[in-house]
PDB file of C-alpha atoms and ligand atoms in Angstrom:
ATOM      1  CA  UNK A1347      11.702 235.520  92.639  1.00 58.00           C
ATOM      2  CA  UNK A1348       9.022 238.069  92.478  1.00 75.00           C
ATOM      3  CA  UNK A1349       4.729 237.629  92.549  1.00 88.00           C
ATOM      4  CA  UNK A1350       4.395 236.408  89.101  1.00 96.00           C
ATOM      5  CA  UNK A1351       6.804 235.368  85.836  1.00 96.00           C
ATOM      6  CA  UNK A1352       6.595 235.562  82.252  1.00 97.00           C
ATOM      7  CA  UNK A1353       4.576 232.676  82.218  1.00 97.00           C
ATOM      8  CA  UNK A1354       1.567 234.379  83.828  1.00 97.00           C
ATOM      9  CA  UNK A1355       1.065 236.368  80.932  1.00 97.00           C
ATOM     10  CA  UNK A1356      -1.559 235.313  78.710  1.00 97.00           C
ATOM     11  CA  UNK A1357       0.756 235.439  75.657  1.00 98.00           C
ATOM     12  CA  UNK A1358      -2.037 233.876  73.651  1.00 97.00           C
ATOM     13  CA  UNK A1359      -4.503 237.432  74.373  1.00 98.00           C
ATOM     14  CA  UNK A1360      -2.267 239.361  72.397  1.00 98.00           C
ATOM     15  CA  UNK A1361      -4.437 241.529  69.597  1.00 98.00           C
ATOM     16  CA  UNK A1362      -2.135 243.377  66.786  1.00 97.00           C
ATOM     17  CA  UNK A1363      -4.669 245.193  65.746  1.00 98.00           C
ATOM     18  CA  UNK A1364      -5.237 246.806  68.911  1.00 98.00           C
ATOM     19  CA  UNK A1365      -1.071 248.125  69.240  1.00 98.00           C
ATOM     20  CA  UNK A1366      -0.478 252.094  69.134  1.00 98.00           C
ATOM     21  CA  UNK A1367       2.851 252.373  67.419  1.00 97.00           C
ATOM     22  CA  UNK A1368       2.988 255.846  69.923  1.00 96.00           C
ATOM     23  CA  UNK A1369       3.034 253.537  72.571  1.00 98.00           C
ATOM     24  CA  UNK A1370       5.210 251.008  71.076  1.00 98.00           C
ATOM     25  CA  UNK A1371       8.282 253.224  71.259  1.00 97.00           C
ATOM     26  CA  UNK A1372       7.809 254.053  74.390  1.00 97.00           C
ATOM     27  CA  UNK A1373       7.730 250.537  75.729  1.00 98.00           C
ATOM     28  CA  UNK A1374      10.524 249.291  73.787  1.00 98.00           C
ATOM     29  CA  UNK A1375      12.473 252.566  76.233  1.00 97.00           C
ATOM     30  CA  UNK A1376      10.804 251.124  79.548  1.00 97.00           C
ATOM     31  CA  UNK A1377      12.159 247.927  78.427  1.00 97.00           C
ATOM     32  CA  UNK A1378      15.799 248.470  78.417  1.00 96.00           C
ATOM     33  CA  UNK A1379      15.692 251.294  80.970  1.00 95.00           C
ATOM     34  CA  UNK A1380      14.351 248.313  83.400  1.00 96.00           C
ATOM     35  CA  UNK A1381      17.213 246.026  82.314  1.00 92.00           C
ATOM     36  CA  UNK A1382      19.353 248.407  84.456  1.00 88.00           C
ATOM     37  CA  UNK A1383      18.017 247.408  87.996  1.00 89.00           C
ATOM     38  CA  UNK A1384      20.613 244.690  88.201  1.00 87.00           C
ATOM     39  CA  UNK A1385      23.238 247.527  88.133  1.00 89.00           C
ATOM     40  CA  UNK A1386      21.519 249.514  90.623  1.00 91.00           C
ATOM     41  CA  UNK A1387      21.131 246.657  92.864  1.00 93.00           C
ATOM     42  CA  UNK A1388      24.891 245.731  92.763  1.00 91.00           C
ATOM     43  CA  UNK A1389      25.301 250.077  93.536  1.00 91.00           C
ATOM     44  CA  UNK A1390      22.414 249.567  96.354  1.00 94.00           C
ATOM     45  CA  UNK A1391      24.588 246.602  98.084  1.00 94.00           C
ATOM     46  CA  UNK A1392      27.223 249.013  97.797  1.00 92.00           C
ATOM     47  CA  UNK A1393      25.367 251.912  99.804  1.00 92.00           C
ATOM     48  CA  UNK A1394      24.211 248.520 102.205  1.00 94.00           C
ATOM     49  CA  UNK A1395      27.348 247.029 102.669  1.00 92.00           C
ATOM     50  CA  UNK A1396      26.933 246.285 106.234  1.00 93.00           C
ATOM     51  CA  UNK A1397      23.010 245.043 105.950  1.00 94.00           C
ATOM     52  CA  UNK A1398      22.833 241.762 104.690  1.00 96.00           C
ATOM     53  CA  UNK A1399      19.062 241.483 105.239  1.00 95.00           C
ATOM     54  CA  UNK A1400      18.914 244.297 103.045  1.00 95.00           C
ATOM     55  CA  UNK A1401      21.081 242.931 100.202  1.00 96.00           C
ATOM     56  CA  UNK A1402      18.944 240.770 100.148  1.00 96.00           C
ATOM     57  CA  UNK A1403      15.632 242.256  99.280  1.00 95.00           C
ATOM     58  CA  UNK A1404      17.814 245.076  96.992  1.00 96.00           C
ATOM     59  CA  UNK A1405      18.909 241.608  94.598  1.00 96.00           C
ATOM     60  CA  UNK A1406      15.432 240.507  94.825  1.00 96.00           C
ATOM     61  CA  UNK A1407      14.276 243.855  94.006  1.00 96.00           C
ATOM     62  CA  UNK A1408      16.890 244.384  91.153  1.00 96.00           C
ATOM     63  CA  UNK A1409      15.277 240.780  89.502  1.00 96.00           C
ATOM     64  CA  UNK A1410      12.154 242.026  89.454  1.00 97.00           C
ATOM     65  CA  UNK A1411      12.929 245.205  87.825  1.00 97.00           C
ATOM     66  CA  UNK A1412      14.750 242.699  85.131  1.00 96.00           C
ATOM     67  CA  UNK A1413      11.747 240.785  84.657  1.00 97.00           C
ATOM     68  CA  UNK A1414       9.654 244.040  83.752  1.00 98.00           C
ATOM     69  CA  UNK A1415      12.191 244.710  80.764  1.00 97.00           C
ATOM     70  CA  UNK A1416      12.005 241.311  80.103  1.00 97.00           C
ATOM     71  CA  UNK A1417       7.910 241.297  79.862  1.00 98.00           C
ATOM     72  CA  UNK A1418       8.083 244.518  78.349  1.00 98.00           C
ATOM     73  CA  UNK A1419      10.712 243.732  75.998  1.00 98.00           C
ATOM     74  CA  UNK A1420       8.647 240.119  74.666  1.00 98.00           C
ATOM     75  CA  UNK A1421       5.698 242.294  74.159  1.00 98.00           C
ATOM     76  CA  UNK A1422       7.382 244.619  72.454  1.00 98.00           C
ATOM     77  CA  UNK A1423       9.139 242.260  69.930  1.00 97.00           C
ATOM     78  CA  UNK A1424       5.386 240.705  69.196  1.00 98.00           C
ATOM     79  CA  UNK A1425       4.247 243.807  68.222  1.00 98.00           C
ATOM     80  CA  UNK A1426       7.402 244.690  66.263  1.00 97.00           C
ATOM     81  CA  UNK A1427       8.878 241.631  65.243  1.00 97.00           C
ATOM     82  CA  UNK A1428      11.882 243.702  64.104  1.00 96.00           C
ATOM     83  CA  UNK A1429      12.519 244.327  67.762  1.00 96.00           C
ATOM     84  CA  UNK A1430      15.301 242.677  69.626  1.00 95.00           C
ATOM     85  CA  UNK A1431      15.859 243.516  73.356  1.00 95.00           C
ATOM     86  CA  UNK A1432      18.950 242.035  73.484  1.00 95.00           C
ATOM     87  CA  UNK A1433      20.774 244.085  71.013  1.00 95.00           C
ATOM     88  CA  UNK A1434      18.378 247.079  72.113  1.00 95.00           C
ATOM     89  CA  UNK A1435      20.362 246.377  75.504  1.00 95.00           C
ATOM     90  CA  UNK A1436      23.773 246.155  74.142  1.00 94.00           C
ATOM     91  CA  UNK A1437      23.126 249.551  72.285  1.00 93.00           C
ATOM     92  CA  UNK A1438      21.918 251.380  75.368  1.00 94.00           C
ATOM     93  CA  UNK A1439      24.530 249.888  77.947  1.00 91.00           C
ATOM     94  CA  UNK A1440      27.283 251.008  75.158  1.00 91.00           C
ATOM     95  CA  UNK A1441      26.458 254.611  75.681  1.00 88.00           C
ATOM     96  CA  UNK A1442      25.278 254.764  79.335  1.00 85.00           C
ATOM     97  CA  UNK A1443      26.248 253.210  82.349  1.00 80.00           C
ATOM     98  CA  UNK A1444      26.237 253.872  86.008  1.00 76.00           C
ATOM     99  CA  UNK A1445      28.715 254.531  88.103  1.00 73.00           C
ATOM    100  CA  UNK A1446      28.992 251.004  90.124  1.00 70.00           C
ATOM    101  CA  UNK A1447      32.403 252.271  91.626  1.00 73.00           C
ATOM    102  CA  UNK A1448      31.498 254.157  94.534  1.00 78.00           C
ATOM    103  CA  UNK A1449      31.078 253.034  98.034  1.00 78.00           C
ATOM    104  CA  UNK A1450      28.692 255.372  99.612  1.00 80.00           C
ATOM    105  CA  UNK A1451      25.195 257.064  97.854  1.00 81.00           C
ATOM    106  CA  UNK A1452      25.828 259.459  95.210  1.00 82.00           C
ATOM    107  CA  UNK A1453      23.164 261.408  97.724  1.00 85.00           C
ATOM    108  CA  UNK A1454      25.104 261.597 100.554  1.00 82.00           C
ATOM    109  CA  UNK A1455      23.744 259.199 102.486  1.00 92.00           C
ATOM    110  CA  UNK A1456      21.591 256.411 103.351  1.00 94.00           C
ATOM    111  CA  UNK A1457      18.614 258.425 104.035  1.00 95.00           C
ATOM    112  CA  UNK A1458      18.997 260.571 101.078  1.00 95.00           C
ATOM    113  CA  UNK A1459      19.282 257.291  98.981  1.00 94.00           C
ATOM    114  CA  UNK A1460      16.130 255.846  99.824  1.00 96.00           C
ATOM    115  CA  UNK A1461      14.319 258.591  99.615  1.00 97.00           C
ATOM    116  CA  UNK A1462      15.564 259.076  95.695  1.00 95.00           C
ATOM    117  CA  UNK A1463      14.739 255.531  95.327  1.00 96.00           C
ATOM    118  CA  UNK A1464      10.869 256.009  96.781  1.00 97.00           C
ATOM    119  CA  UNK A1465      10.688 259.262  94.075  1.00 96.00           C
ATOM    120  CA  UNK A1466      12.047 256.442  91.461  1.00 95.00           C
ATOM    121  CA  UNK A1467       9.411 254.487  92.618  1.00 97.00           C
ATOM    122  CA  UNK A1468       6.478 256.648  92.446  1.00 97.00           C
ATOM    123  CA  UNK A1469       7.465 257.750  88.798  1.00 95.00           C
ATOM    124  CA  UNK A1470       7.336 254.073  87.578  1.00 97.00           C
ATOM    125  CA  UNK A1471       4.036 253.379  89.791  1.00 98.00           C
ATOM    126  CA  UNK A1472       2.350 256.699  88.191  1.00 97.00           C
ATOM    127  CA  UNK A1473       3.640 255.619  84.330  1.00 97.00           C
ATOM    128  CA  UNK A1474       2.896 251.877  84.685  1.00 98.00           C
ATOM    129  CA  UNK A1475      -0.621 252.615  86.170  1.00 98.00           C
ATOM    130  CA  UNK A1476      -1.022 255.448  83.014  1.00 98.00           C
ATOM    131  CA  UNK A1477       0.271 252.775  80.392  1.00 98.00           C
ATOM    132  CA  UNK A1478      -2.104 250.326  81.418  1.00 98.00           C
ATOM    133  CA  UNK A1479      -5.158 252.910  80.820  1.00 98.00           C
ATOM    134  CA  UNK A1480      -3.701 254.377  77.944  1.00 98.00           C
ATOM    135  CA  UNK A1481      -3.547 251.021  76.025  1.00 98.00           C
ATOM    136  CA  UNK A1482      -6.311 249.009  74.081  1.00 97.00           C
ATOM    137  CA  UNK A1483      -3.601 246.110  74.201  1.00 98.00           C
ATOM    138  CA  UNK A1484      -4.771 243.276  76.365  1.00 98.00           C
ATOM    139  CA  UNK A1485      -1.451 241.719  76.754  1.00 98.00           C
ATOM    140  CA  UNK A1486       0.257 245.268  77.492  1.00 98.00           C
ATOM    141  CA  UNK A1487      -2.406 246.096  79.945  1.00 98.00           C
ATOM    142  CA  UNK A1488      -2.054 243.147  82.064  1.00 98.00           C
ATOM    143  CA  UNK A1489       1.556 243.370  81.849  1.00 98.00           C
ATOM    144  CA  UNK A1490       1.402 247.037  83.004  1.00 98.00           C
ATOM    145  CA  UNK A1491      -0.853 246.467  85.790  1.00 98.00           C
ATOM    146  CA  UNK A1492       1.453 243.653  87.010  1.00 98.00           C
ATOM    147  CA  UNK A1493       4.412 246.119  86.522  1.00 98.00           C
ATOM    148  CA  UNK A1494       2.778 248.944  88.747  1.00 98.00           C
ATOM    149  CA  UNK A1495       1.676 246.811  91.315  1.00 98.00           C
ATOM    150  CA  UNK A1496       5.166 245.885  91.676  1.00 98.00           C
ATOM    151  CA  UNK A1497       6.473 249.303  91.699  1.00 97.00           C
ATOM    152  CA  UNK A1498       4.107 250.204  94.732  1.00 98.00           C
ATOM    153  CA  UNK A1499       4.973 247.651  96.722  1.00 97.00           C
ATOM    154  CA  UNK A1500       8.936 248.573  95.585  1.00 97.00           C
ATOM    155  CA  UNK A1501       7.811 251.849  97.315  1.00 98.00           C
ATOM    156  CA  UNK A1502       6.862 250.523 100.234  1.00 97.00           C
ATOM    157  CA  UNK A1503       9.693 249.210 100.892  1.00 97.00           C
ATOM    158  CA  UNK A1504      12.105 251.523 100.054  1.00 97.00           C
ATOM    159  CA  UNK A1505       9.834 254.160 102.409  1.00 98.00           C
ATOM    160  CA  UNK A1506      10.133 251.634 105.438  1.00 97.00           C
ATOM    161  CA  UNK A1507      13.914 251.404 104.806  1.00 96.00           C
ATOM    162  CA  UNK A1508      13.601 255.223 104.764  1.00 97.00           C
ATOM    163  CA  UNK A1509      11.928 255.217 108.090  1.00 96.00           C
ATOM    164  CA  UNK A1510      14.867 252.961 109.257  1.00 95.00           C
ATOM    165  CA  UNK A1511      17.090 255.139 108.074  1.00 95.00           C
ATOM    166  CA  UNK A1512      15.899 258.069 109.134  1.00 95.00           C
ATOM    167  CA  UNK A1513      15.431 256.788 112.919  1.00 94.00           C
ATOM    168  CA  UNK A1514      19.568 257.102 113.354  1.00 93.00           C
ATOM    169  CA  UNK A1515      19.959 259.987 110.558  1.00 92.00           C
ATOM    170  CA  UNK A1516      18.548 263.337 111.352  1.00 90.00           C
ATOM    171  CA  UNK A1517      17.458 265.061 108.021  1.00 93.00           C
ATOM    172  CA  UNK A1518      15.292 268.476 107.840  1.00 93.00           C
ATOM    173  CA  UNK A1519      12.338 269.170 105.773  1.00 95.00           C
ATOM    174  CA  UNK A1520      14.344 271.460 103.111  1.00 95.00           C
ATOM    175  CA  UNK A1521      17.008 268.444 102.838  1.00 95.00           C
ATOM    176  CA  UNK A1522      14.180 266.068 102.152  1.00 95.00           C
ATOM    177  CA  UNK A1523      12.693 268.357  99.493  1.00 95.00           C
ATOM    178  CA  UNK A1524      16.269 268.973  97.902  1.00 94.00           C
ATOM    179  CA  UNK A1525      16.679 265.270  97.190  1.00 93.00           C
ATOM    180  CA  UNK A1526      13.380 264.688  96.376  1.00 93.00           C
ATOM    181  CA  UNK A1527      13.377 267.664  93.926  1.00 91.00           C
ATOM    182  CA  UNK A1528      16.499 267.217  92.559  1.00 89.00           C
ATOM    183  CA  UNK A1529      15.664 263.361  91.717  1.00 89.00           C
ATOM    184  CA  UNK A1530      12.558 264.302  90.113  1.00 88.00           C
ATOM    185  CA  UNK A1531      14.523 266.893  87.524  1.00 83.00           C
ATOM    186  CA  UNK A1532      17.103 263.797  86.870  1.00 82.00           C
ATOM    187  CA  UNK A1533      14.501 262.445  85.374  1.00 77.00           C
ATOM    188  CA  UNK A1534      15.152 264.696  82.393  1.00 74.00           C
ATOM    189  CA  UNK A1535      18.731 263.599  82.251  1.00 80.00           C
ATOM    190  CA  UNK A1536      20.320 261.002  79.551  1.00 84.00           C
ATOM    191  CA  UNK A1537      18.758 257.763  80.870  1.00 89.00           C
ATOM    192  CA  UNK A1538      15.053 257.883  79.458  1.00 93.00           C
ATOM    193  CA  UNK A1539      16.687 259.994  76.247  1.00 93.00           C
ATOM    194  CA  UNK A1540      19.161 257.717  75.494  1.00 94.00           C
ATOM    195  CA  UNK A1541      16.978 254.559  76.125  1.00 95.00           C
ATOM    196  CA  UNK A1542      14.691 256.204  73.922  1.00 96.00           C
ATOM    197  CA  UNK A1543      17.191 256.830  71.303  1.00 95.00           C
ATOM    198  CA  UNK A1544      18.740 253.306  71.269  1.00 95.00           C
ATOM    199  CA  UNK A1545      15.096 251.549  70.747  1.00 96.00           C
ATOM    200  CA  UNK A1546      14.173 253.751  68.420  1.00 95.00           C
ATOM    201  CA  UNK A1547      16.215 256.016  66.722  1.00 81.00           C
ATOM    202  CA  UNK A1548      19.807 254.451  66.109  1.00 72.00           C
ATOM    203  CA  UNK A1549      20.716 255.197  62.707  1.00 80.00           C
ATOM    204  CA  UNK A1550      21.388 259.183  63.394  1.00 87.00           C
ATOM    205  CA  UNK A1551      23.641 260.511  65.702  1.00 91.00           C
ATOM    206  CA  UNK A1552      22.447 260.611  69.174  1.00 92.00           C
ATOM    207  CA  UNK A1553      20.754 263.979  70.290  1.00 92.00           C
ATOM    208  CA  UNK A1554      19.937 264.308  73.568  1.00 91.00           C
ATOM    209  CA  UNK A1555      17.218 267.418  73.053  1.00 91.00           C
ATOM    210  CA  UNK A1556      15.558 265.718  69.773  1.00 92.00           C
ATOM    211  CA  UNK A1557      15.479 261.559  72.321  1.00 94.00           C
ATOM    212  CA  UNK A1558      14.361 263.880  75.271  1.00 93.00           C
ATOM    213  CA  UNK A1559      11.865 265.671  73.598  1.00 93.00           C
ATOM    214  CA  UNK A1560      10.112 262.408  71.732  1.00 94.00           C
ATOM    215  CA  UNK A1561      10.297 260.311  74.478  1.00 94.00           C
ATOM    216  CA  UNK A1562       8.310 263.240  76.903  1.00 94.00           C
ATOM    217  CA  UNK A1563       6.244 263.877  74.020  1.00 94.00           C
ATOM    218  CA  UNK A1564       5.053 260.239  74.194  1.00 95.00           C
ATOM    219  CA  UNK A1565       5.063 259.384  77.603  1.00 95.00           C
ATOM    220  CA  UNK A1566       3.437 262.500  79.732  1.00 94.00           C
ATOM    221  CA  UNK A1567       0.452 261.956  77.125  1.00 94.00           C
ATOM    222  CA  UNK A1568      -0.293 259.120  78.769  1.00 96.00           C
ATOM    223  CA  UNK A1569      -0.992 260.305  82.338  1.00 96.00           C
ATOM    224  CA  UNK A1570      -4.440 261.643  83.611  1.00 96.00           C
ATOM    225  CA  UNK A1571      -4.732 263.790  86.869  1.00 96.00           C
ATOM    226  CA  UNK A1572      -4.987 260.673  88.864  1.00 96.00           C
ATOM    227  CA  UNK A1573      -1.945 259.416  88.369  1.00 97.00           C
ATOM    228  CA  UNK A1574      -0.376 263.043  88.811  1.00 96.00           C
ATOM    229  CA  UNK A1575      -2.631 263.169  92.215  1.00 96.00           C
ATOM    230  CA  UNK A1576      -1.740 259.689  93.748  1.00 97.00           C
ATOM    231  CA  UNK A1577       2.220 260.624  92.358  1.00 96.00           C
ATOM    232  CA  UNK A1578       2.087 263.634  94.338  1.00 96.00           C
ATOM    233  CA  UNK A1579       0.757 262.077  97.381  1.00 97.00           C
ATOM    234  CA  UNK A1580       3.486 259.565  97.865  1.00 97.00           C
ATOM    235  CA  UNK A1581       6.309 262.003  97.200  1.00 97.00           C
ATOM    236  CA  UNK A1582       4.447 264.575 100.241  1.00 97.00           C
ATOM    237  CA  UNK A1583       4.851 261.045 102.520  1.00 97.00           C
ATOM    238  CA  UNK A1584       8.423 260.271 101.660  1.00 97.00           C
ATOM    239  CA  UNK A1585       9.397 263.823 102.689  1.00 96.00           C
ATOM    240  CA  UNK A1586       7.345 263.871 105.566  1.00 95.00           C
ATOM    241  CA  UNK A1587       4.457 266.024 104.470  1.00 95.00           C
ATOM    242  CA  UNK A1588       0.970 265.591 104.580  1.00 94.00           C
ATOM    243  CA  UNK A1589      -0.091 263.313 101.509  1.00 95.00           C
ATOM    244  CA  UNK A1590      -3.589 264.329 100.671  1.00 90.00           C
ATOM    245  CA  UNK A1591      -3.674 267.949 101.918  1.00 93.00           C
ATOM    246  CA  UNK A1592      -4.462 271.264 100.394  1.00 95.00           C
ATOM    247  CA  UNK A1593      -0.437 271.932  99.471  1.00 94.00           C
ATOM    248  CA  UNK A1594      -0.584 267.842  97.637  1.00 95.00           C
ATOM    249  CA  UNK A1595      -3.548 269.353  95.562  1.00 95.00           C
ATOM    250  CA  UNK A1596      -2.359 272.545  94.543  1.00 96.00           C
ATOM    251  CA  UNK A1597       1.040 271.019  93.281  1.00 95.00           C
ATOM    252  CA  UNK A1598      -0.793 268.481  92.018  1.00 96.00           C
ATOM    253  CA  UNK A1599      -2.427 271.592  89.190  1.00 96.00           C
ATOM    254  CA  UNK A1600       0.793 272.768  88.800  1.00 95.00           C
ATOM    255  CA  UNK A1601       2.329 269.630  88.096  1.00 94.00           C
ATOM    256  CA  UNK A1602      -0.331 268.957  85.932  1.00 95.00           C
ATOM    257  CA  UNK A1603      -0.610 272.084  83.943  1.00 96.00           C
ATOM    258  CA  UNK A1604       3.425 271.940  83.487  1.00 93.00           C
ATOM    259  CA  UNK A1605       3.241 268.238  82.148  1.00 93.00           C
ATOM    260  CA  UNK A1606      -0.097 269.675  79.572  1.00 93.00           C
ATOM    261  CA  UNK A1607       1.738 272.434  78.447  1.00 93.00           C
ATOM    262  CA  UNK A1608       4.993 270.249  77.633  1.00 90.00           C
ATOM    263  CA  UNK A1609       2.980 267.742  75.993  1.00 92.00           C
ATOM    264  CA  UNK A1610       1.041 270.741  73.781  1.00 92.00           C
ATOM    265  CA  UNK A1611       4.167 272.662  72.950  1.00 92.00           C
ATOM    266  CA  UNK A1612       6.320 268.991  71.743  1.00 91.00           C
ATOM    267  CA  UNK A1613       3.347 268.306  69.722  1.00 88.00           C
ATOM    268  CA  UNK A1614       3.387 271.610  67.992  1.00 87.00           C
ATOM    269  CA  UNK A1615       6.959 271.668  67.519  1.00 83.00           C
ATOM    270  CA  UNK A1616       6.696 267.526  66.067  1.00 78.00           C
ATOM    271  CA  UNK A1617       3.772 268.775  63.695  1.00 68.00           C
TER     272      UNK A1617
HETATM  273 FE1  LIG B2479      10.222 248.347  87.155  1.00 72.33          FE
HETATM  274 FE1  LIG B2480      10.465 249.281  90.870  1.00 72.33          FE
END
């Protein structure tokens, strides 16, 4: 059970005049892309099989993550009463699915998973806190506030299961970067696109390029250099590095200016 349920939302708030249908598609992709935390739970107590104790928090973990596609989801279907999660769901679990077979992290290890998951974790903080300034929505705000609040303290404890981790697991600087890197440029893979595509899109063939490039050109437009800045910050802890230092800030502009220049050229091209 996590801090609040769906019954903490003041339903009642909710203003349809006040919905961008921009951001509408883009939550109705959050929503089913959070549905998934069950299955990476279940993979997590894989990675864990020896921890109980941490079982434990991954399955509590892996609810809450539910209960944001859940919130997400009932907001979405207010706004578009067309919506339904469930067979939003089906459509997106038919044409992706993870890999629950394994027995050890896809990452190599322990170490290496946690500190994927604290990069997962940052990206949701960042969007959730972006979402909730970005919207005039009351109801989507509070949601999305709730949401990222969650997703920092997820964070913080993945990064002290990291520290765990990393007291019996030796990993360099350049290893650290590598995962962290490399989990940062998954973020372009099918997940988002197809969750994208299978909330919005589903009567044309699926195209990876066309989902990918909507979805981006939606959701980086929400961020401000705050969110890249405190984003940036928490991926320089995980690996170890200073967080608010002169190297945070500078990648911080280029992060920025790469995530601008996206959003400019996708808008172009959608014009
Ligand atoms: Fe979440
Ligand atoms: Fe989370």
């Amino acid at each position: 059970m996590g801090l609040w349920t769906l019954d903490d939302i003041p339903w009642e708030r909710f203003d349809r005049t006040k919905v961008d249908p921009e951001l509408l598609r883009i939550v109705k992709a959050a929503s089913l892309v959070e549905h998934i935390g069950a299955d990476y739970a279940q993979y997590l107590c894989r990675v864990f099989h020896d921890d109980p104790a941490f079982q434990d928090i991954a399955r509590r973990w892996g609810d809450e993550e539910i209960q944001h596609g859940e919130a997400l989801g009932r907001w979405a279907s207010l706004a578009d009463p067309s919506f339904d999660l469930r067979a939003a769901c089906e459509r997106f679990t038919a044409g992706f699915r993870l890999d629950l077979t394994v027995d050890d992290s896809v990452r190599g290890s322990r170490a290496r998973e946690m500190i994927a998951r604290c990069v997962v974790e940052t990206g949701t903080s960042s969007y959730y806190s972006a979402l909730a300034e970005a919207t005039h929505e009351p109801v989507l705000r509070e949601i999305c506030q709730r949401i990222a609040a969650d997703e920092f303290r997820h964070y913080k404890l993945f990064y002290g299961t990291l520290k765990r981790c990393l007291s019996t697991e030796k990993l360099g600087l350049w290893s650290k970067l590598r995962v962290a890197a490399g989990r940062i440029v998954e973020s372009e893979d099918d997940e988002l696109a197809y969750a994208y595509y299978a909330a919005n899109e589903n009567a044309a063939p699926y195209d990876r390029r066309r989902s990918a490039n909507a979805y981006a050109r939606r959701a980086y437009a929400v961020y401000r250099p705050h969110h890249l800045e405190r984003g940036m910050a928490m991926v320089f802890k995980t690996v170890g590095l200073t967080p608010n230092g002169r190297m945070s800030r500078l990648a911080t502009q280029a992060a920025w200016w790469v995530m601008r220049s996206r959003v400019a050229r996708l808008m172009k091209t959608a014009a």
